[in-house]
Tab-separated table of C-alpha atoms and ligand atoms in Angstrom:
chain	number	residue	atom	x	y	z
J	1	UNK	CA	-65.238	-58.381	-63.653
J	2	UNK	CA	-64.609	-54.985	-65.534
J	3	UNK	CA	-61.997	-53.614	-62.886
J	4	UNK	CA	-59.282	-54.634	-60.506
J	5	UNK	CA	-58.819	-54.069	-56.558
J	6	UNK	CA	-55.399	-54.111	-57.166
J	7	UNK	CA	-52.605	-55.339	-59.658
J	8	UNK	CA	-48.959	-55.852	-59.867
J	9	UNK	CA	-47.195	-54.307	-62.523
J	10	UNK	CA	-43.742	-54.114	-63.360
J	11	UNK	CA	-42.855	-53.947	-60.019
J	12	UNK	CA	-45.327	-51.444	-58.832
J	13	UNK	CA	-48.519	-51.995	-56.857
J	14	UNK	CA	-51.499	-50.309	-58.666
J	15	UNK	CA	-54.894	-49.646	-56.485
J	16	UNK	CA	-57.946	-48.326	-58.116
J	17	UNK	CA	-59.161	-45.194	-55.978
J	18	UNK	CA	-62.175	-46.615	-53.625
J	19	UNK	CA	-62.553	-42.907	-52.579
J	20	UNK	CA	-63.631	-41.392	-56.216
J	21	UNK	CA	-66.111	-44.610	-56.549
J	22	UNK	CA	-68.851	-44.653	-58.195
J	23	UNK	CA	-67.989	-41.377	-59.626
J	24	UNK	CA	-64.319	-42.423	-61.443
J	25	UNK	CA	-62.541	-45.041	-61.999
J	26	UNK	CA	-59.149	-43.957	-61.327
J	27	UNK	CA	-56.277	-46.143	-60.854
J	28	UNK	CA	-52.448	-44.667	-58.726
J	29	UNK	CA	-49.840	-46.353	-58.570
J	30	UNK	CA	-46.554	-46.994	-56.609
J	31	UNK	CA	-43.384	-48.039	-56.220
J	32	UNK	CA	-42.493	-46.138	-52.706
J	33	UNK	CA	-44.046	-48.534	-49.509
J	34	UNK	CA	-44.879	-45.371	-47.027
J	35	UNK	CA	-47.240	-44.387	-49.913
J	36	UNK	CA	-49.170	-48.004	-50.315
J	37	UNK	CA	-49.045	-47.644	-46.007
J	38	UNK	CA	-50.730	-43.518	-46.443
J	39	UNK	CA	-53.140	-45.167	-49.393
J	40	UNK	CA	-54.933	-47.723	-46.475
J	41	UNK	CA	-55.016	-45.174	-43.942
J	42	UNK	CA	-56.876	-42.791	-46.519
J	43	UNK	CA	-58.901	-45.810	-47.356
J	44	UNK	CA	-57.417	-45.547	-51.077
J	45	UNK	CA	-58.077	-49.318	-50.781
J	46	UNK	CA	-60.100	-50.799	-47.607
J	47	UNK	CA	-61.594	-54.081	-46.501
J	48	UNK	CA	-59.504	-56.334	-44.406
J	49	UNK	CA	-58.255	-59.119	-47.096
J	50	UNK	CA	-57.458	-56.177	-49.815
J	51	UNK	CA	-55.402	-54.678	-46.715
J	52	UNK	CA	-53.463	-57.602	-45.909
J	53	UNK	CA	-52.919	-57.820	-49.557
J	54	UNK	CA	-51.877	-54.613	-50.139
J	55	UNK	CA	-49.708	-54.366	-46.686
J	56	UNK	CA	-47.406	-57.592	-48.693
J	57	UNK	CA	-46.997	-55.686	-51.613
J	58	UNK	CA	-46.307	-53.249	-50.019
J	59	UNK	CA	-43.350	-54.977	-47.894
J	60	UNK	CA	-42.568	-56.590	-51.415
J	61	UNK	CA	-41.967	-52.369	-52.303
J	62	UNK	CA	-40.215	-51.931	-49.437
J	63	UNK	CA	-37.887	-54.554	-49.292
J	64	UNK	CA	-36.686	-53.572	-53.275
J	65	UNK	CA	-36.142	-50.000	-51.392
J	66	UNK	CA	-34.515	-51.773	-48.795
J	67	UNK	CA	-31.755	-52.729	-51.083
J	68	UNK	CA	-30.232	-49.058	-50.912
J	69	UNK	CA	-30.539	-48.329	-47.548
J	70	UNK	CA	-27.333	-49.204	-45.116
J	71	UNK	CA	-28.816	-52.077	-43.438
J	72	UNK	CA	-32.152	-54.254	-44.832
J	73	UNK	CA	-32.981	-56.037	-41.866
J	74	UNK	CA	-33.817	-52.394	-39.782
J	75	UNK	CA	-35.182	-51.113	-42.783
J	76	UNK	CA	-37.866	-54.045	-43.083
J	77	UNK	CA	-38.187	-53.570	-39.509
J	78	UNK	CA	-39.361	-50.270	-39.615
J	79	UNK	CA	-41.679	-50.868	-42.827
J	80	UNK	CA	-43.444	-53.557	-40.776
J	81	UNK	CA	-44.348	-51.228	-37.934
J	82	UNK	CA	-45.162	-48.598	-40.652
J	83	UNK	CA	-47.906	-51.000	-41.839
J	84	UNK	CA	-49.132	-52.168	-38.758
J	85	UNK	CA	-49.702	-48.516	-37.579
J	86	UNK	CA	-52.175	-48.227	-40.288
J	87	UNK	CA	-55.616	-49.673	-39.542
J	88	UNK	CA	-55.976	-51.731	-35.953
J	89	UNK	CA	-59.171	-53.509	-36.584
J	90	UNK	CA	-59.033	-56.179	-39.740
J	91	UNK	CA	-56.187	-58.324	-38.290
J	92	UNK	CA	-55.570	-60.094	-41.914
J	93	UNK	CA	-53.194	-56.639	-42.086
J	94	UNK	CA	-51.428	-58.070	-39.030
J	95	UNK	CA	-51.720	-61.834	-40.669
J	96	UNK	CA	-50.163	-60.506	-44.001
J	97	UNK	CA	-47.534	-58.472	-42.366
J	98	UNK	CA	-46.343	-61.670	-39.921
J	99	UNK	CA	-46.202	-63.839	-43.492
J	100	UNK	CA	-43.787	-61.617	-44.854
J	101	UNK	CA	-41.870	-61.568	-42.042
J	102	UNK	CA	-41.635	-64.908	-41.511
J	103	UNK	CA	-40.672	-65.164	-45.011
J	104	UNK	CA	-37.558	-62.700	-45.176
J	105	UNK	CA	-36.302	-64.162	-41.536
J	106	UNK	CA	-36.910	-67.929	-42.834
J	107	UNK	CA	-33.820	-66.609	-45.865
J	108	UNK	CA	-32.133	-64.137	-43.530
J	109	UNK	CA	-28.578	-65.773	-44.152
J	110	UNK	CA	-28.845	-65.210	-48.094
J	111	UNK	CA	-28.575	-62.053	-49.719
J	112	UNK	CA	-30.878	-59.037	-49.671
J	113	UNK	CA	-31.490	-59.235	-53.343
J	114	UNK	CA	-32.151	-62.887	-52.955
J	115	UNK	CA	-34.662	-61.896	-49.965
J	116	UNK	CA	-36.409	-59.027	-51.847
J	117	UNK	CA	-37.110	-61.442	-54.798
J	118	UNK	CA	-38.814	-64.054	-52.401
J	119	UNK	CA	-41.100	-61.289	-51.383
J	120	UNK	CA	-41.963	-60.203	-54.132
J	121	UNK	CA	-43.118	-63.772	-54.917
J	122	UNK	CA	-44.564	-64.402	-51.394
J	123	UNK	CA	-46.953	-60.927	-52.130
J	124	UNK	CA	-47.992	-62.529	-55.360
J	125	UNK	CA	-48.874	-65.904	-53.797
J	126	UNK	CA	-50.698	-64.091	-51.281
J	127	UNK	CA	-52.527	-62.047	-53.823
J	128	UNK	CA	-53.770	-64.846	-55.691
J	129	UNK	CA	-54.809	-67.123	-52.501
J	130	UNK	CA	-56.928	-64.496	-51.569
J	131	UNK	CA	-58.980	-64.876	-54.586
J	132	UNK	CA	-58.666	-68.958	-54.620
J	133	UNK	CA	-60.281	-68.782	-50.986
J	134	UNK	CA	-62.459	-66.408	-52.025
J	135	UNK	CA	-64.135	-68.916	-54.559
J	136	UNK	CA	-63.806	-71.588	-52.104
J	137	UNK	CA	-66.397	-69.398	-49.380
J	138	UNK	CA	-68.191	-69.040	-52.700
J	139	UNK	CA	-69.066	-72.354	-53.272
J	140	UNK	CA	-69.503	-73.115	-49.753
J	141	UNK	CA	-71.855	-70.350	-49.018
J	142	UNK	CA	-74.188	-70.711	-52.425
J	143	UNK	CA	-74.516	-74.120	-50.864
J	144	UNK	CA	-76.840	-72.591	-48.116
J	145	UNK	CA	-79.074	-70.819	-49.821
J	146	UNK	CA	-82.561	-71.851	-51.393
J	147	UNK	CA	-83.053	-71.394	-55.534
J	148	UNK	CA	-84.637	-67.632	-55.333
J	149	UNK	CA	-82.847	-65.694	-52.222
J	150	UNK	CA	-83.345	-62.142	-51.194
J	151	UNK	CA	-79.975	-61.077	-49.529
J	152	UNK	CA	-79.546	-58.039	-47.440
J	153	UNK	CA	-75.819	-56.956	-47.169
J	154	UNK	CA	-73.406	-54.456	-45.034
J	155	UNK	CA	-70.363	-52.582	-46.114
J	156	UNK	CA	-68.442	-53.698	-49.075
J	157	UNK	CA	-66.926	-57.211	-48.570
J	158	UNK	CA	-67.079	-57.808	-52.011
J	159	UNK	CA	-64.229	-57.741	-54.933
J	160	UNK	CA	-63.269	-54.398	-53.694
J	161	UNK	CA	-62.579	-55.388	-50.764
J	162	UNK	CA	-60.189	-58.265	-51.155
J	163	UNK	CA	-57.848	-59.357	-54.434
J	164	UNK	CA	-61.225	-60.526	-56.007
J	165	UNK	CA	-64.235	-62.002	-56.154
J	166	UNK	CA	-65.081	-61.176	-52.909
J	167	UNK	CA	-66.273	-62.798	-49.392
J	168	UNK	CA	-69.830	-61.868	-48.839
J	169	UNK	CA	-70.792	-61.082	-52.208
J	170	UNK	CA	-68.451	-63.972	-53.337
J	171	UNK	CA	-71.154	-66.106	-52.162
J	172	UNK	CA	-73.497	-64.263	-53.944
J	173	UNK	CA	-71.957	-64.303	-56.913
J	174	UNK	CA	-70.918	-67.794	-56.903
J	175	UNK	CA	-75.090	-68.570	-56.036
J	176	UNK	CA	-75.837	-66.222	-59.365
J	177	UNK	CA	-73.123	-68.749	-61.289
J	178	UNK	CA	-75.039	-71.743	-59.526
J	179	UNK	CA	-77.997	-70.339	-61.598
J	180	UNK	CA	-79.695	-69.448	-58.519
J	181	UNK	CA	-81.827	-66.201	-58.739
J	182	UNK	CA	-80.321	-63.693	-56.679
J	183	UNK	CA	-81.786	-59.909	-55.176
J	184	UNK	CA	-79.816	-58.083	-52.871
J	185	UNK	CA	-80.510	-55.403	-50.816
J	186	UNK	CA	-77.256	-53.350	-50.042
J	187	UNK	CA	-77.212	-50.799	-46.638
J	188	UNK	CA	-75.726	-48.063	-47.995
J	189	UNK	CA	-73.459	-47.747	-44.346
J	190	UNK	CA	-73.070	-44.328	-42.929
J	191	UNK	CA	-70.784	-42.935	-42.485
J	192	UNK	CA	-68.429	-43.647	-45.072
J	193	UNK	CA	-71.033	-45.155	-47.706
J	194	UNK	CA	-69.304	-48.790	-48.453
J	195	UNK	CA	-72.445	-49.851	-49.150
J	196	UNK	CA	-73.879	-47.301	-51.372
J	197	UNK	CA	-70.720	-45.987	-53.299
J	198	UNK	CA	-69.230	-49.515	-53.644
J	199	UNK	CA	-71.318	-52.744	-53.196
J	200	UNK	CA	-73.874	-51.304	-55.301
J	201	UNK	CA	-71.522	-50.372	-57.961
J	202	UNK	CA	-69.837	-53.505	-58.141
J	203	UNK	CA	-73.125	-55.612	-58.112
J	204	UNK	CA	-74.501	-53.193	-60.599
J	205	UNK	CA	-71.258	-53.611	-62.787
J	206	UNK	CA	-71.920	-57.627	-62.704
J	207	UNK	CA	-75.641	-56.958	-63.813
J	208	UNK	CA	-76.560	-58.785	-60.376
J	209	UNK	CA	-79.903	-57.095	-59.292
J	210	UNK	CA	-78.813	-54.777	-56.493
J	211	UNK	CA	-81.510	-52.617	-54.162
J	212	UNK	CA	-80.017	-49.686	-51.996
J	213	UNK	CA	-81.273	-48.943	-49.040
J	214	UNK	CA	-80.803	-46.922	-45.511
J	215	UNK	CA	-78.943	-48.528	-42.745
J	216	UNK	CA	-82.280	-47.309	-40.620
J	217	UNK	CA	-85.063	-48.994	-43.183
J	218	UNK	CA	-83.062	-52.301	-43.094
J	219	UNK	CA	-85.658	-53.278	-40.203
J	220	UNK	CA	-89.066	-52.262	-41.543
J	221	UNK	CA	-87.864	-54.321	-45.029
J	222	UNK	CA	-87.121	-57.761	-42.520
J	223	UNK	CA	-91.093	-56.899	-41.197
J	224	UNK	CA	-92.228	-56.865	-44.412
J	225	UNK	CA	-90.591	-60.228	-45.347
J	226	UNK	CA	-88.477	-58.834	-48.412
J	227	UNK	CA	-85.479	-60.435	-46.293
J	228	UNK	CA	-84.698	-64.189	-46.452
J	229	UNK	CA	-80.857	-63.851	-45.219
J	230	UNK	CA	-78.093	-61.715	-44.504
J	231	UNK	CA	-74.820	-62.159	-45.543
J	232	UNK	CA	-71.767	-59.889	-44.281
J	233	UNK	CA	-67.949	-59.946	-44.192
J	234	UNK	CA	-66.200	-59.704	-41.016
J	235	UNK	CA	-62.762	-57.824	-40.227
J	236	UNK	CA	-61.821	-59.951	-37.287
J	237	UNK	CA	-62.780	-62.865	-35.701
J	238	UNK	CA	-62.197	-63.965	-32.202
J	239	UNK	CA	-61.899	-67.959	-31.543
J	240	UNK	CA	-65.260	-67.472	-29.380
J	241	UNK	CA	-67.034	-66.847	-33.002
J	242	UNK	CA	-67.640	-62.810	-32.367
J	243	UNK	CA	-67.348	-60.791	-35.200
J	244	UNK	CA	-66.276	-57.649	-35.446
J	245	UNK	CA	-67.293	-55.830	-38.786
J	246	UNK	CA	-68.244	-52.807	-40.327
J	247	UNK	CA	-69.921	-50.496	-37.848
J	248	UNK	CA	-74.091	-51.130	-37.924
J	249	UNK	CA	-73.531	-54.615	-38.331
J	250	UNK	CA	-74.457	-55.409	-35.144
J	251	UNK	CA	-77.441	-53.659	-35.167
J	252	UNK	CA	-78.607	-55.677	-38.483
J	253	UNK	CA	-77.665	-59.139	-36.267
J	254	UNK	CA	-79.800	-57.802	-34.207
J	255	UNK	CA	-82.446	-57.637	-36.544
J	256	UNK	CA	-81.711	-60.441	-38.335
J	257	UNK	CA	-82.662	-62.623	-34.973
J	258	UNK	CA	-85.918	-60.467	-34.241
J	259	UNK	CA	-87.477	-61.439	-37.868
J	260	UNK	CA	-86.063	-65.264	-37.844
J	261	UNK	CA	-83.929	-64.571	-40.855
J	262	UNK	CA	-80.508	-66.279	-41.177
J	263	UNK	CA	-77.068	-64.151	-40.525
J	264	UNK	CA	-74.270	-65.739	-42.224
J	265	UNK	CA	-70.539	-64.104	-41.854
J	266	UNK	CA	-68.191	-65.094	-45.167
J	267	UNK	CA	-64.531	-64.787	-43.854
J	268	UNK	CA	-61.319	-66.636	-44.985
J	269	UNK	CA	-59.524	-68.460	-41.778
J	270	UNK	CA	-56.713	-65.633	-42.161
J	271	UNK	CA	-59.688	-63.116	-40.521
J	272	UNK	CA	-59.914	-65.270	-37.903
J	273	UNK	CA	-57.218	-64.044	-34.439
J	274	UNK	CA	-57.198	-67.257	-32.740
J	275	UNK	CA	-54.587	-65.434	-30.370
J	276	UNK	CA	-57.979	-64.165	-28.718
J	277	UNK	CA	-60.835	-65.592	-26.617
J	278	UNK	CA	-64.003	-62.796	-27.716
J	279	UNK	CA	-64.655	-60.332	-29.072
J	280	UNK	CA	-64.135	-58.134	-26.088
J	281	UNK	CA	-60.551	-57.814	-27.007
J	282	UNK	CA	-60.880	-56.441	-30.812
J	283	UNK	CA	-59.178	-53.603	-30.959
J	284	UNK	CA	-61.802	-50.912	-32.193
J	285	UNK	CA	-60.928	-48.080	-34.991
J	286	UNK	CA	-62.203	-44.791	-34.194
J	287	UNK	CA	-62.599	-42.341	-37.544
J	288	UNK	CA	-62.041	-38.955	-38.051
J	289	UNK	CA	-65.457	-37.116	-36.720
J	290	UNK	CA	-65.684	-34.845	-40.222
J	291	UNK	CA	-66.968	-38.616	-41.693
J	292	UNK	CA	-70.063	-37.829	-39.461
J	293	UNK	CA	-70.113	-34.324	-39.849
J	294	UNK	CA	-69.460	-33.418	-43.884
J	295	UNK	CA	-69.745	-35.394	-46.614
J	296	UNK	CA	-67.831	-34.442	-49.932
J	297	UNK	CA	-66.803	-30.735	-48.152
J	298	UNK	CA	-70.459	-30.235	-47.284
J	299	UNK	CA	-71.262	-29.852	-43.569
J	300	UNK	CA	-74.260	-31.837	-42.312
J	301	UNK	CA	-74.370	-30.828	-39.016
J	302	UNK	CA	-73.197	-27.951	-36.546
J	303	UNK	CA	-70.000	-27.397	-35.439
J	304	UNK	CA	-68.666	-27.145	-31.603
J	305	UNK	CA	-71.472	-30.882	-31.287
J	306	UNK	CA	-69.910	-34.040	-29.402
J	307	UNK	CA	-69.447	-36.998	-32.551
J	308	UNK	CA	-68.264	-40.448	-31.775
J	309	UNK	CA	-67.682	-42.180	-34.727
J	310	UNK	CA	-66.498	-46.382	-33.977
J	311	UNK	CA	-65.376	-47.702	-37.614
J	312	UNK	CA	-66.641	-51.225	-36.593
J	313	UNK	CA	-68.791	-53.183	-34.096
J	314	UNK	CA	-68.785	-56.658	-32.563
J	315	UNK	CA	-71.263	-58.936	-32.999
J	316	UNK	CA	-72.070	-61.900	-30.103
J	317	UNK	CA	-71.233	-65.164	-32.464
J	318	UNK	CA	-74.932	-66.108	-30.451
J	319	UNK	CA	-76.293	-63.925	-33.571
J	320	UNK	CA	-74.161	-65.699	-36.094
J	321	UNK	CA	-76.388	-68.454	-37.643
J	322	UNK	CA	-72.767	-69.705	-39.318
J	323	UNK	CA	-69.634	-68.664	-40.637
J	324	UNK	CA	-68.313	-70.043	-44.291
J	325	UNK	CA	-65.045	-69.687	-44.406
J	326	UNK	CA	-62.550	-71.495	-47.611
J	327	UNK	CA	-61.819	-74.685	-45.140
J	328	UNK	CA	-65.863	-75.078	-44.650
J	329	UNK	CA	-68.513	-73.714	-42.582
J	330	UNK	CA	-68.541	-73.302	-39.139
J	331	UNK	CA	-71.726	-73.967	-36.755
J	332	UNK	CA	-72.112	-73.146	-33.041
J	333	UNK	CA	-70.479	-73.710	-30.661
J	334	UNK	CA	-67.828	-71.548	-32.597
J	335	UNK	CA	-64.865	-72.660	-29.973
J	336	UNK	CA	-65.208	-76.129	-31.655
J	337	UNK	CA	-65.661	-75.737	-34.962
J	338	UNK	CA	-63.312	-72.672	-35.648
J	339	UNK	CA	-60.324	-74.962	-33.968
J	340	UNK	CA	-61.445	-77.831	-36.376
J	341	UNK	CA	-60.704	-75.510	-39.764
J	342	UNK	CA	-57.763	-74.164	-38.304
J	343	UNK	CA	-56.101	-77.895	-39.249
M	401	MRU	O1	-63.524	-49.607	-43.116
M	401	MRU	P1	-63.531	-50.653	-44.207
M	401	MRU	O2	-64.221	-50.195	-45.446
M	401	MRU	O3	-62.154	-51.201	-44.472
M	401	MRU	O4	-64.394	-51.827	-43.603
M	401	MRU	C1	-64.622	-52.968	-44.363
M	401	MRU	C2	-65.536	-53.940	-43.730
M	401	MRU	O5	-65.996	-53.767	-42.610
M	401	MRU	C3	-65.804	-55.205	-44.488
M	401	MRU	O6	-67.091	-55.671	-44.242
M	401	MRU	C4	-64.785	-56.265	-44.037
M	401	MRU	O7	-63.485	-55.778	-44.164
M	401	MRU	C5	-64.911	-57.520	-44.779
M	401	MRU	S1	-64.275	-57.349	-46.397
M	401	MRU	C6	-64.238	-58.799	-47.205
């Protein structure tokens, strides 16, 4: 891969700018934790495992800054609300942010330098995981798919998205590696363009044959039989098997089930909140309306309208045909088989 989601350097977590993609490839960097917490909310870096990743660097930042305030415990305490204040839907934030928790209170009788050095080393484990389940999906996934596969695709839930390699287009490029030949079609996803700005320049960038298209001609392309799966990440996923994801997904389920065509969801078990029943109790984000409305400072609509604009949807796990996750692939009934990976 020619780039990095994010890296570690010297003690300073560097994110390249998902904002300025395709365009530049710019990479900031930082050593101050409120500014890796203002970098997710601006969607700097985005998709729930690069998040979560991000969120224990970030802690790793913070507890190093930690060191010179008057008391570390209240100052960790306050950087783990900063973090969780940031995005409510992907709960791998909320599952990254507990880890390093439990990590610092697990030491708390040994000194704050001590401490700080164990997260550091907890972020880095975490980091690297991510990409070791990521491969894991990948094999898993490629499994399920025939020798010559059209894919359609939502969002970005690919390297950019997580440490690396990706979940949903993990599988596809682990099927590519299989030798398997490989089209995708990518949604370009309005109203914030994951799709368009990022999947397609990532495939592109890995010379994996990459189609963009509209979120609204995703439906006449299943009719004309160009579609022989969908695969998608998910930011959360309840124990009942719903999935809530990038905001259209739904709508390409939906689709998916019409035209007979298999919807798979590629998540690692650290997306799935097995603290809830459905997917009735996913928190949902709501965006700033000027996504709807402009789009690089130019207006695309009138001013003074009503805009609604839901980050993510929830998908019934009855339109999930499975879910691959790095522990194996889960079938309906979801209840069942999620509780069997959970070990
Ligand atoms: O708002 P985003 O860009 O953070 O939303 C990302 C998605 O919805 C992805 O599909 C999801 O996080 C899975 S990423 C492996």
């Amino acid at each position: 891969m020619s780039f990095d989601t994010l890296r570690w350097r010297d003690g300073r977590l560097e994110l390249i700018d998902q904002t300025l993609l395709p365009v530049e490839e710019v990479y900031r960097s930082y050593d101050d934790y409120r500014e890796v917490a203002k970098a997710i909310v601006d969607m700097i870096v985005r998709g729930a495992p690069a998040i979560g990743v991000s969120a224990a660097y970030g802690l790793a930042i913070a507890a190093r800054q930690a060191l010179e305030a008057e008391n570390f415990s209240s100052y960790m305490e306050e950087a783990y609300s900063v973090f969780a204040a940031t995005r409510p839907t992907a709960v791998n934030l909320f599952w990254g942010i507990e880890r390093m928790r439990q990590k610092a209170s697990s030491l708390q009788d040994m000194a704050p330098s001590v401490i700080a050095a164990a997260l550091e080393e907890e972020a880095i484990a975490i980091d690297r995981e991510d990409v070791e389940a990521n491969r894991a999906m990948g094999s898993y996934g490629a499994a399920l798919l025939p020798d010559a596969v059209n894919i359609l695709t939502h969002c970005n839930a690919g390297a950019l998205a997580t440490a690396g390699y990706g979940t949903a287009l993990g599988v596809i490029r682990a099927a590519v590696e299989a030798g398997k030949r490989v089209n995708v079609y990518a949604d370009e996803t309005r109203p914030f363009l994951q799709g368009a700005r990022l999947t397609s320049w990532e495939l592109h960038e890995d010379d994996i044959p990459v189609t963009l298209i509209c979120d609204n001609m995703a439906g006449y392309l299943m009719k004309l039989g160009k579609v022989d799966a969908v695969i998608v990440g998910a930011d959360r996923i309840a124990s009942n098997g719903d999935v809530a994801n990038k905001i259209g997904t739904y709508s390409v389920a939906l689709l998916a089930k019409a035209h007979s065509i298999p919807f798979y969801v590629s998540a690692p078990i650290s997306t799935i909140d097995y603290a809830i029943s459905t997917g009735e109790e996913i928190p949902i984000e709501e965006r700033s309306h000027l996504e709807v409305t402009e789009w690089g400072g130019v207006v695309t609509a009138p001013k003074g309208i009503g805009v609604w604009n839901p980050a993510f949807d929830v998908t019934p796990a009855e339109y999930v045909t499975a879910i691959i996750t790095d522990r194996g692939v889960a079938t309906a009934p979801y209840g069942d088989s999620l509780l069997r990976l959970k070990g």
